[in-house]
Amino acid sequence: DVKVTQSSRYLVKRTGEKVFLECVQDMDHENMFWYRQDPGLGLRLIYFSYDVKMKEKGDIPEGYSVSREKKERFSLILESASTNQTSMYLCACTEGGYGYTFGSGTRLTVV
Amino acid sequence: DQQVKQNSPSLSVQEGRISILNCDYTNSMFDYFLWYKKYPAEGPTFLISISSIKDKNEDGRFTVFLNKSAKHLSLHIVPSQPGDSAVYFCAASAIWRGAQKLVFGQGTRLTINP
């Protein structure tokens, strides 16, 4: 089974800081995703990537960017963190089938 | 525009009884549906799924029902156990740019009372 690792479980950042959230998978899966989870809103797709250097906007890409230089690593970047980006961030990957494998999540607090 | 909706934010059920979680969707292009379970401070884990060509799928204590005409699916857990207490997300799948894209509902927090 694939393992998805998110580098930080908890992060506290200041408003205006540039923030990097890292995600690594160990099975060479092509498709990787970044979601954020907020109470009452469920999981909302920020960005996804279906190959190295390829990226597609999800439903809420504003204020975020991504980087995928290697197949196993997909980074989410908050260019200038704001308090409304305080959330749980979840990375996922899939080989192309129907099931996603998620990481444990990063809880980001922007103060 | 919420394409997948879980209208019950929370549900409380007695241990041993049946838990029924509901989900509605609006996009008729969805071809596969999944349920994920999430504990606090962990990522969601896959629970059970159903193809749009079926109306029922069963796996142990978990059964998912799909009513395509009503655009409605439900997850039945019987008997409910304390370890089932978690947030449950319904998800629907559509292919977009060659990748399977999942659209999630808002989640339902299930609490099983001893």
mmCIF file of N, CA and C in Angstrom, chain A:
data_model
loop_
_atom_site.group_PDB
_atom_site.id
_atom_site.type_symbol
_atom_site.label_atom_id
_atom_site.label_comp_id
_atom_site.label_asym_id
_atom_site.label_seq_id
_atom_site.Cartn_x
_atom_site.Cartn_y
_atom_site.Cartn_z
ATOM 1 N N ASP A 1 0.834 -1.199 0.000
ATOM 2 C CA ASP A 1 0.000 0.000 0.000
ATOM 3 C C ASP A 1 0.871 1.253 0.000
ATOM 4 N N VAL A 2 0.388 2.266 -0.697
ATOM 5 C CA VAL A 2 1.132 3.517 -0.752
ATOM 6 C C VAL A 2 1.092 4.218 0.593
ATOM 7 N N LYS A 3 2.178 4.917 0.916
ATOM 8 C CA LYS A 3 2.226 5.721 2.121
ATOM 9 C C LYS A 3 2.404 7.184 1.722
ATOM 10 N N VAL A 4 1.565 8.041 2.281
ATOM 11 C CA VAL A 4 1.635 9.473 1.998
ATOM 12 C C VAL A 4 2.057 10.183 3.279
ATOM 13 N N THR A 5 3.148 10.911 3.183
ATOM 14 C CA THR A 5 3.714 11.560 4.360
ATOM 15 C C THR A 5 3.673 13.074 4.194
ATOM 16 N N GLN A 6 3.079 13.724 5.168
ATOM 17 C CA GLN A 6 3.087 15.193 5.198
ATOM 18 C C GLN A 6 4.080 15.606 6.274
ATOM 19 N N SER A 7 4.956 16.536 5.927
ATOM 20 C CA SER A 7 6.144 16.787 6.735
ATOM 21 C C SER A 7 5.827 17.336 8.113
ATOM 22 N N SER A 8 4.756 18.093 8.251
ATOM 23 C CA SER A 8 4.450 18.690 9.551
ATOM 24 C C SER A 8 3.027 18.344 9.961
ATOM 25 N N ARG A 9 2.820 18.027 11.224
ATOM 26 C CA ARG A 9 1.469 17.790 11.717
ATOM 27 C C ARG A 9 0.804 19.101 12.142
ATOM 28 N N TYR A 10 1.609 19.989 12.729
ATOM 29 C CA TYR A 10 1.095 21.273 13.202
ATOM 30 C C TYR A 10 2.089 22.370 12.803
ATOM 31 N N LEU A 11 1.524 23.493 12.339
ATOM 32 C CA LEU A 11 2.340 24.651 11.982
ATOM 33 C C LEU A 11 1.644 25.912 12.465
ATOM 34 N N VAL A 12 2.441 26.853 12.978
ATOM 35 C CA VAL A 12 1.916 28.177 13.305
ATOM 36 C C VAL A 12 2.758 29.192 12.547
ATOM 37 N N LYS A 13 2.107 29.999 11.732
ATOM 38 C CA LYS A 13 2.812 30.986 10.923
ATOM 39 C C LYS A 13 2.178 32.362 11.111
ATOM 40 N N ARG A 14 2.952 33.377 10.769
ATOM 41 C CA ARG A 14 2.448 34.744 10.894
ATOM 42 C C ARG A 14 1.853 35.224 9.578
ATOM 43 N N THR A 15 0.907 36.108 9.678
ATOM 44 C CA THR A 15 0.297 36.723 8.497
ATOM 45 C C THR A 15 1.373 37.330 7.605
ATOM 46 N N GLY A 16 1.285 37.042 6.315
ATOM 47 C CA GLY A 16 2.242 37.577 5.357
ATOM 48 C C GLY A 16 3.423 36.675 5.080
ATOM 49 N N GLU A 17 3.641 35.663 5.894
ATOM 50 C CA GLU A 17 4.748 34.735 5.667
ATOM 51 C C GLU A 17 4.466 33.861 4.450
ATOM 52 N N LYS A 18 5.541 33.408 3.813
ATOM 53 C CA LYS A 18 5.425 32.410 2.745
ATOM 54 C C LYS A 18 5.537 31.041 3.419
ATOM 55 N N VAL A 19 4.571 30.173 3.117
ATOM 56 C CA VAL A 19 4.489 28.889 3.810
ATOM 57 C C VAL A 19 4.577 27.752 2.795
ATOM 58 N N PHE A 20 5.371 26.751 3.129
ATOM 59 C CA PHE A 20 5.510 25.565 2.280
ATOM 60 C C PHE A 20 4.979 24.349 3.040
ATOM 61 N N LEU A 21 4.038 23.642 2.417
ATOM 62 C CA LEU A 21 3.561 22.381 2.961
ATOM 63 C C LEU A 21 4.028 21.279 2.023
ATOM 64 N N GLU A 22 4.714 20.282 2.610
ATOM 65 C CA GLU A 22 5.324 19.238 1.783
ATOM 66 C C GLU A 22 4.559 17.928 1.907
ATOM 67 N N CYS A 23 4.514 17.210 0.796
ATOM 68 C CA CYS A 23 3.845 15.916 0.751
ATOM 69 C C CYS A 23 4.683 14.966 -0.092
ATOM 70 N N VAL A 24 4.927 13.771 0.440
ATOM 71 C CA VAL A 24 5.728 12.783 -0.278
ATOM 72 C C VAL A 24 4.992 11.450 -0.272
ATOM 73 N N GLN A 25 4.954 10.785 -1.444
ATOM 74 C CA GLN A 25 4.382 9.440 -1.535
ATOM 75 C C GLN A 25 5.464 8.479 -1.994
ATOM 76 N N ASP A 26 5.294 7.195 -1.632
ATOM 77 C CA ASP A 26 6.380 6.251 -1.847
ATOM 78 C C ASP A 26 6.102 5.208 -2.927
ATOM 79 N N MET A 27 5.085 5.476 -3.791
ATOM 80 C CA MET A 27 4.741 4.433 -4.756
ATOM 81 C C MET A 27 4.737 4.901 -6.211
ATOM 82 N N ASP A 28 5.242 6.082 -6.489
ATOM 83 C CA ASP A 28 5.338 6.524 -7.880
ATOM 84 C C ASP A 28 3.967 6.767 -8.528
ATOM 85 N N HIS A 29 2.970 7.085 -7.721
ATOM 86 C CA HIS A 29 1.642 7.363 -8.277
ATOM 87 C C HIS A 29 1.644 8.673 -9.041
ATOM 88 N N GLU A 30 0.868 8.702 -10.102
ATOM 89 C CA GLU A 30 0.900 9.875 -10.978
ATOM 90 C C GLU A 30 0.111 11.057 -10.421
ATOM 91 N N ASN A 31 -1.031 10.784 -9.827
ATOM 92 C CA ASN A 31 -1.949 11.852 -9.448
ATOM 93 C C ASN A 31 -1.811 12.201 -7.976
ATOM 94 N N MET A 32 -1.637 13.482 -7.708
ATOM 95 C CA MET A 32 -1.542 13.961 -6.333
ATOM 96 C C MET A 32 -2.434 15.174 -6.164
ATOM 97 N N PHE A 33 -2.931 15.350 -4.939
ATOM 98 C CA PHE A 33 -3.967 16.351 -4.663
ATOM 99 C C PHE A 33 -3.687 17.074 -3.347
ATOM 100 N N TRP A 34 -4.099 18.322 -3.292
ATOM 101 C CA TRP A 34 -4.133 19.063 -2.043
ATOM 102 C C TRP A 34 -5.563 19.510 -1.781
ATOM 103 N N TYR A 35 -6.050 19.157 -0.567
ATOM 104 C CA TYR A 35 -7.361 19.570 -0.097
ATOM 105 C C TYR A 35 -7.196 20.364 1.197
ATOM 106 N N ARG A 36 -8.197 21.173 1.489
ATOM 107 C CA ARG A 36 -8.293 21.715 2.831
ATOM 108 C C ARG A 36 -9.631 21.304 3.427
ATOM 109 N N GLN A 37 -9.607 21.051 4.731
ATOM 110 C CA GLN A 37 -10.817 20.619 5.418
ATOM 111 C C GLN A 37 -11.213 21.672 6.440
ATOM 112 N N ASP A 38 -12.446 22.148 6.340
ATOM 113 C CA ASP A 38 -12.974 23.134 7.277
ATOM 114 C C ASP A 38 -14.335 22.667 7.770
ATOM 115 N N PRO A 39 -14.638 22.914 9.036
ATOM 116 C CA PRO A 39 -15.930 22.466 9.588
ATOM 117 C C PRO A 39 -17.101 23.004 8.771
ATOM 118 N N GLY A 40 -18.024 22.102 8.452
ATOM 119 C CA GLY A 40 -19.219 22.495 7.706
ATOM 120 C C GLY A 40 -19.009 22.632 6.205
ATOM 121 N N LEU A 41 -17.758 22.573 5.764
ATOM 122 C CA LEU A 41 -17.459 22.724 4.334
ATOM 123 C C LEU A 41 -16.874 21.461 3.731
ATOM 124 N N GLY A 42 -16.503 20.514 4.550
ATOM 125 C CA GLY A 42 -15.931 19.274 4.043
ATOM 126 C C GLY A 42 -14.538 19.459 3.488
ATOM 127 N N LEU A 43 -14.191 18.625 2.529
ATOM 128 C CA LEU A 43 -12.885 18.694 1.878
ATOM 129 C C LEU A 43 -13.045 19.423 0.544
ATOM 130 N N ARG A 44 -12.251 20.454 0.380
ATOM 131 C CA ARG A 44 -12.316 21.223 -0.865
ATOM 132 C C ARG A 44 -10.971 21.159 -1.574
ATOM 133 N N LEU A 45 -11.017 20.916 -2.882
ATOM 134 C CA LEU A 45 -9.814 20.710 -3.669
ATOM 135 C C LEU A 45 -9.148 22.042 -3.997
ATOM 136 N N ILE A 46 -7.862 22.142 -3.676
ATOM 137 C CA ILE A 46 -7.109 23.373 -3.936
ATOM 138 C C ILE A 46 -6.397 23.268 -5.289
ATOM 139 N N TYR A 47 -5.565 22.245 -5.433
ATOM 140 C CA TYR A 47 -4.825 21.988 -6.663
ATOM 141 C C TYR A 47 -4.628 20.485 -6.798
ATOM 142 N N PHE A 48 -4.410 20.039 -8.031
ATOM 143 C CA PHE A 48 -3.959 18.678 -8.223
ATOM 144 C C PHE A 48 -2.951 18.608 -9.359
ATOM 145 N N SER A 49 -2.250 17.499 -9.410
ATOM 146 C CA SER A 49 -1.210 17.304 -10.418
ATOM 147 C C SER A 49 -1.312 15.880 -10.943
ATOM 148 N N TYR A 50 -1.264 15.728 -12.267
ATOM 149 C CA TYR A 50 -1.345 14.394 -12.844
ATOM 150 C C TYR A 50 -0.030 13.947 -13.466
ATOM 151 N N ASP A 51 1.001 14.739 -13.276
ATOM 152 C CA ASP A 51 2.335 14.326 -13.739
ATOM 153 C C ASP A 51 3.341 15.364 -13.241
ATOM 154 N N VAL A 52 4.602 15.018 -13.362
ATOM 155 C CA VAL A 52 5.650 15.958 -12.963
ATOM 156 C C VAL A 52 5.513 17.252 -13.751
ATOM 157 N N LYS A 53 5.636 18.349 -13.048
ATOM 158 C CA LYS A 53 5.558 19.706 -13.602
ATOM 159 C C LYS A 53 4.171 20.058 -14.159
ATOM 160 N N MET A 54 3.203 19.166 -14.008
ATOM 161 C CA MET A 54 1.844 19.460 -14.466
ATOM 162 C C MET A 54 0.981 19.783 -13.250
ATOM 163 N N LYS A 55 0.150 20.798 -13.380
ATOM 164 C CA LYS A 55 -0.733 21.160 -12.279
ATOM 165 C C LYS A 55 -2.037 21.701 -12.833
ATOM 166 N N GLU A 56 -3.083 21.500 -12.047
ATOM 167 C CA GLU A 56 -4.394 21.997 -12.424
ATOM 168 C C GLU A 56 -5.056 22.625 -11.204
ATOM 169 N N LYS A 57 -5.738 23.716 -11.418
ATOM 170 C CA LYS A 57 -6.467 24.357 -10.328
ATOM 171 C C LYS A 57 -7.672 23.510 -9.933
ATOM 172 N N GLY A 58 -7.907 23.510 -8.636
ATOM 173 C CA GLY A 58 -9.104 22.870 -8.131
ATOM 174 C C GLY A 58 -10.207 23.895 -7.954
ATOM 175 N N ASP A 59 -10.979 23.723 -6.903
ATOM 176 C CA ASP A 59 -12.130 24.597 -6.694
ATOM 177 C C ASP A 59 -11.792 25.893 -5.961
ATOM 178 N N ILE A 60 -10.703 25.883 -5.175
ATOM 179 C CA ILE A 60 -10.364 27.077 -4.379
ATOM 180 C C ILE A 60 -8.863 27.371 -4.464
ATOM 181 N N PRO A 61 -8.330 27.688 -5.643
ATOM 182 C CA PRO A 61 -6.882 27.870 -5.776
ATOM 183 C C PRO A 61 -6.354 29.234 -5.337
ATOM 184 N N GLU A 62 -7.235 30.180 -5.104
ATOM 185 C CA GLU A 62 -6.798 31.554 -4.834
ATOM 186 C C GLU A 62 -5.944 31.609 -3.562
ATOM 187 N N GLY A 63 -4.794 32.246 -3.688
ATOM 188 C CA GLY A 63 -3.892 32.399 -2.548
ATOM 189 C C GLY A 63 -2.904 31.259 -2.386
ATOM 190 N N TYR A 64 -2.992 30.269 -3.288
ATOM 191 C CA TYR A 64 -2.121 29.098 -3.227
ATOM 192 C C TYR A 64 -1.408 28.890 -4.560
ATOM 193 N N SER A 65 -0.288 28.207 -4.501
ATOM 194 C CA SER A 65 0.361 27.676 -5.694
ATOM 195 C C SER A 65 0.945 26.317 -5.324
ATOM 196 N N VAL A 66 1.401 25.578 -6.321
ATOM 197 C CA VAL A 66 1.942 24.250 -6.070
ATOM 198 C C VAL A 66 3.198 24.049 -6.898
ATOM 199 N N SER A 67 3.940 23.023 -6.495
ATOM 200 C CA SER A 67 5.157 22.650 -7.214
ATOM 201 C C SER A 67 5.277 21.139 -7.208
ATOM 202 N N ARG A 68 5.576 20.600 -8.402
ATOM 203 C CA ARG A 68 5.842 19.168 -8.482
ATOM 204 C C ARG A 68 7.033 18.961 -9.413
ATOM 205 N N GLU A 69 8.211 18.973 -8.830
ATOM 206 C CA GLU A 69 9.458 18.801 -9.568
ATOM 207 C C GLU A 69 9.829 17.334 -9.695
ATOM 208 N N LYS A 70 9.404 16.525 -8.738
ATOM 209 C CA LYS A 70 9.634 15.085 -8.785
ATOM 210 C C LYS A 70 8.309 14.372 -8.572
ATOM 211 N N LYS A 71 8.217 13.177 -9.104
ATOM 212 C CA LYS A 71 6.942 12.473 -9.081
ATOM 213 C C LYS A 71 6.443 12.217 -7.661
ATOM 214 N N GLU A 72 7.358 11.963 -6.742
ATOM 215 C CA GLU A 72 6.930 11.568 -5.412
ATOM 216 C C GLU A 72 6.591 12.745 -4.499
ATOM 217 N N ARG A 73 6.878 13.966 -4.911
ATOM 218 C CA ARG A 73 6.740 15.116 -4.021
ATOM 219 C C ARG A 73 5.823 16.173 -4.623
ATOM 220 N N PHE A 74 4.876 16.622 -3.812
ATOM 221 C CA PHE A 74 3.921 17.644 -4.255
ATOM 222 C C PHE A 74 3.822 18.677 -3.140
ATOM 223 N N SER A 75 4.227 19.899 -3.450
ATOM 224 C CA SER A 75 4.295 20.947 -2.428
ATOM 225 C C SER A 75 3.180 21.960 -2.630
ATOM 226 N N LEU A 76 2.609 22.384 -1.542
ATOM 227 C CA LEU A 76 1.608 23.458 -1.553
ATOM 228 C C LEU A 76 2.246 24.704 -0.964
ATOM 229 N N ILE A 77 2.086 25.821 -1.652
ATOM 230 C CA ILE A 77 2.732 27.073 -1.243
ATOM 231 C C ILE A 77 1.668 28.133 -0.986
ATOM 232 N N LEU A 78 1.743 28.728 0.186
ATOM 233 C CA LEU A 78 0.916 29.883 0.497
ATOM 234 C C LEU A 78 1.808 31.101 0.324
ATOM 235 N N GLU A 79 1.569 31.856 -0.716
ATOM 236 C CA GLU A 79 2.479 32.934 -1.088
ATOM 237 C C GLU A 79 2.584 34.004 -0.003
ATOM 238 N N SER A 80 1.472 34.332 0.601
ATOM 239 C CA SER A 80 1.438 35.325 1.687
ATOM 240 C C SER A 80 0.295 34.912 2.607
ATOM 241 N N ALA A 81 0.651 34.190 3.662
ATOM 242 C CA ALA A 81 -0.376 33.560 4.497
ATOM 243 C C ALA A 81 -1.328 34.594 5.094
ATOM 244 N N SER A 82 -2.593 34.215 5.141
ATOM 245 C CA SER A 82 -3.607 35.063 5.762
ATOM 246 C C SER A 82 -4.398 34.224 6.761
ATOM 247 N N THR A 83 -5.076 34.907 7.670
ATOM 248 C CA THR A 83 -5.777 34.191 8.739
ATOM 249 C C THR A 83 -6.868 33.278 8.190
ATOM 250 N N ASN A 84 -7.447 33.626 7.034
ATOM 251 C CA ASN A 84 -8.495 32.764 6.486
ATOM 252 C C ASN A 84 -7.936 31.507 5.831
ATOM 253 N N GLN A 85 -6.634 31.331 5.874
ATOM 254 C CA GLN A 85 -6.013 30.091 5.420
ATOM 255 C C GLN A 85 -5.688 29.158 6.581
ATOM 256 N N THR A 86 -6.096 29.548 7.772
ATOM 257 C CA THR A 86 -6.021 28.638 8.910
ATOM 258 C C THR A 86 -6.965 27.473 8.638
ATOM 259 N N SER A 87 -6.410 26.247 8.627
ATOM 260 C CA SER A 87 -7.209 25.102 8.214
ATOM 261 C C SER A 87 -6.404 23.824 8.412
ATOM 262 N N MET A 88 -7.075 22.700 8.160
ATOM 263 C CA MET A 88 -6.408 21.401 8.058
ATOM 264 C C MET A 88 -6.152 21.145 6.583
ATOM 265 N N TYR A 89 -4.889 20.881 6.243
ATOM 266 C CA TYR A 89 -4.519 20.625 4.858
ATOM 267 C C TYR A 89 -4.196 19.145 4.685
ATOM 268 N N LEU A 90 -4.805 18.558 3.665
ATOM 269 C CA LEU A 90 -4.668 17.132 3.419
ATOM 270 C C LEU A 90 -4.132 16.889 2.017
ATOM 271 N N CYS A 91 -3.106 16.068 1.951
ATOM 272 C CA CYS A 91 -2.536 15.653 0.673
ATOM 273 C C CYS A 91 -3.026 14.242 0.370
ATOM 274 N N ALA A 92 -3.236 13.938 -0.897
ATOM 275 C CA ALA A 92 -3.688 12.606 -1.287
ATOM 276 C C ALA A 92 -3.048 12.222 -2.608
ATOM 277 N N CYS A 93 -3.009 10.925 -2.879
ATOM 278 C CA CYS A 93 -2.529 10.478 -4.183
ATOM 279 C C CYS A 93 -3.347 9.275 -4.630
ATOM 280 N N THR A 94 -3.314 9.029 -5.932
ATOM 281 C CA THR A 94 -3.946 7.850 -6.492
ATOM 282 C C THR A 94 -3.186 7.444 -7.745
ATOM 283 N N GLU A 95 -3.192 6.151 -8.012
ATOM 284 C CA GLU A 95 -2.515 5.654 -9.200
ATOM 285 C C GLU A 95 -3.345 5.912 -10.451
ATOM 286 N N GLY A 96 -4.607 6.268 -10.245
ATOM 287 C CA GLY A 96 -5.498 6.487 -11.366
ATOM 288 C C GLY A 96 -6.807 5.760 -11.165
ATOM 289 N N GLY A 97 -6.853 4.943 -10.137
ATOM 290 C CA GLY A 97 -8.091 4.258 -9.805
ATOM 291 C C GLY A 97 -8.987 5.149 -8.981
ATOM 292 N N TYR A 98 -9.970 4.539 -8.354
ATOM 293 C CA TYR A 98 -10.978 5.341 -7.679
ATOM 294 C C TYR A 98 -10.636 5.709 -6.242
ATOM 295 N N GLY A 99 -9.702 5.046 -5.658
ATOM 296 C CA GLY A 99 -9.425 5.312 -4.253
ATOM 297 C C GLY A 99 -8.255 6.243 -4.035
ATOM 298 N N TYR A 100 -8.431 7.219 -3.181
ATOM 299 C CA TYR A 100 -7.342 8.088 -2.778
ATOM 300 C C TYR A 100 -6.731 7.547 -1.495
ATOM 301 N N THR A 101 -5.421 7.762 -1.353
ATOM 302 C CA THR A 101 -4.757 7.549 -0.084
ATOM 303 C C THR A 101 -4.331 8.908 0.442
ATOM 304 N N PHE A 102 -4.740 9.196 1.656
ATOM 305 C CA PHE A 102 -4.469 10.500 2.254
ATOM 306 C C PHE A 102 -3.305 10.438 3.228
ATOM 307 N N GLY A 103 -2.633 11.566 3.368
ATOM 308 C CA GLY A 103 -1.696 11.750 4.450
ATOM 309 C C GLY A 103 -2.443 12.075 5.738
ATOM 310 N N SER A 104 -1.696 12.233 6.822
ATOM 311 C CA SER A 104 -2.306 12.480 8.127
ATOM 312 C C SER A 104 -2.753 13.920 8.319
ATOM 313 N N GLY A 105 -2.359 14.787 7.416
ATOM 314 C CA GLY A 105 -2.816 16.163 7.491
ATOM 315 C C GLY A 105 -1.845 17.085 8.200
ATOM 316 N N THR A 106 -1.911 18.355 7.845
ATOM 317 C CA THR A 106 -1.161 19.413 8.527
ATOM 318 C C THR A 106 -2.161 20.448 9.007
ATOM 319 N N ARG A 107 -2.175 20.668 10.299
ATOM 320 C CA ARG A 107 -3.055 21.712 10.831
ATOM 321 C C ARG A 107 -2.269 23.011 10.885
ATOM 322 N N LEU A 108 -2.643 23.945 10.038
ATOM 323 C CA LEU A 108 -1.962 25.229 9.924
ATOM 324 C C LEU A 108 -2.773 26.313 10.617
ATOM 325 N N THR A 109 -2.100 27.054 11.482
ATOM 326 C CA THR A 109 -2.705 28.212 12.125
ATOM 327 C C THR A 109 -1.931 29.448 11.692
ATOM 328 N N VAL A 110 -2.648 30.427 11.147
ATOM 329 C CA VAL A 110 -2.015 31.681 10.748
ATOM 330 C C VAL A 110 -2.459 32.767 11.732
ATOM 331 N N VAL A 111 -1.478 33.382 12.384
ATOM 332 C CA VAL A 111 -1.805 34.383 13.413
ATOM 333 C C VAL A 111 -1.406 35.786 12.968
#
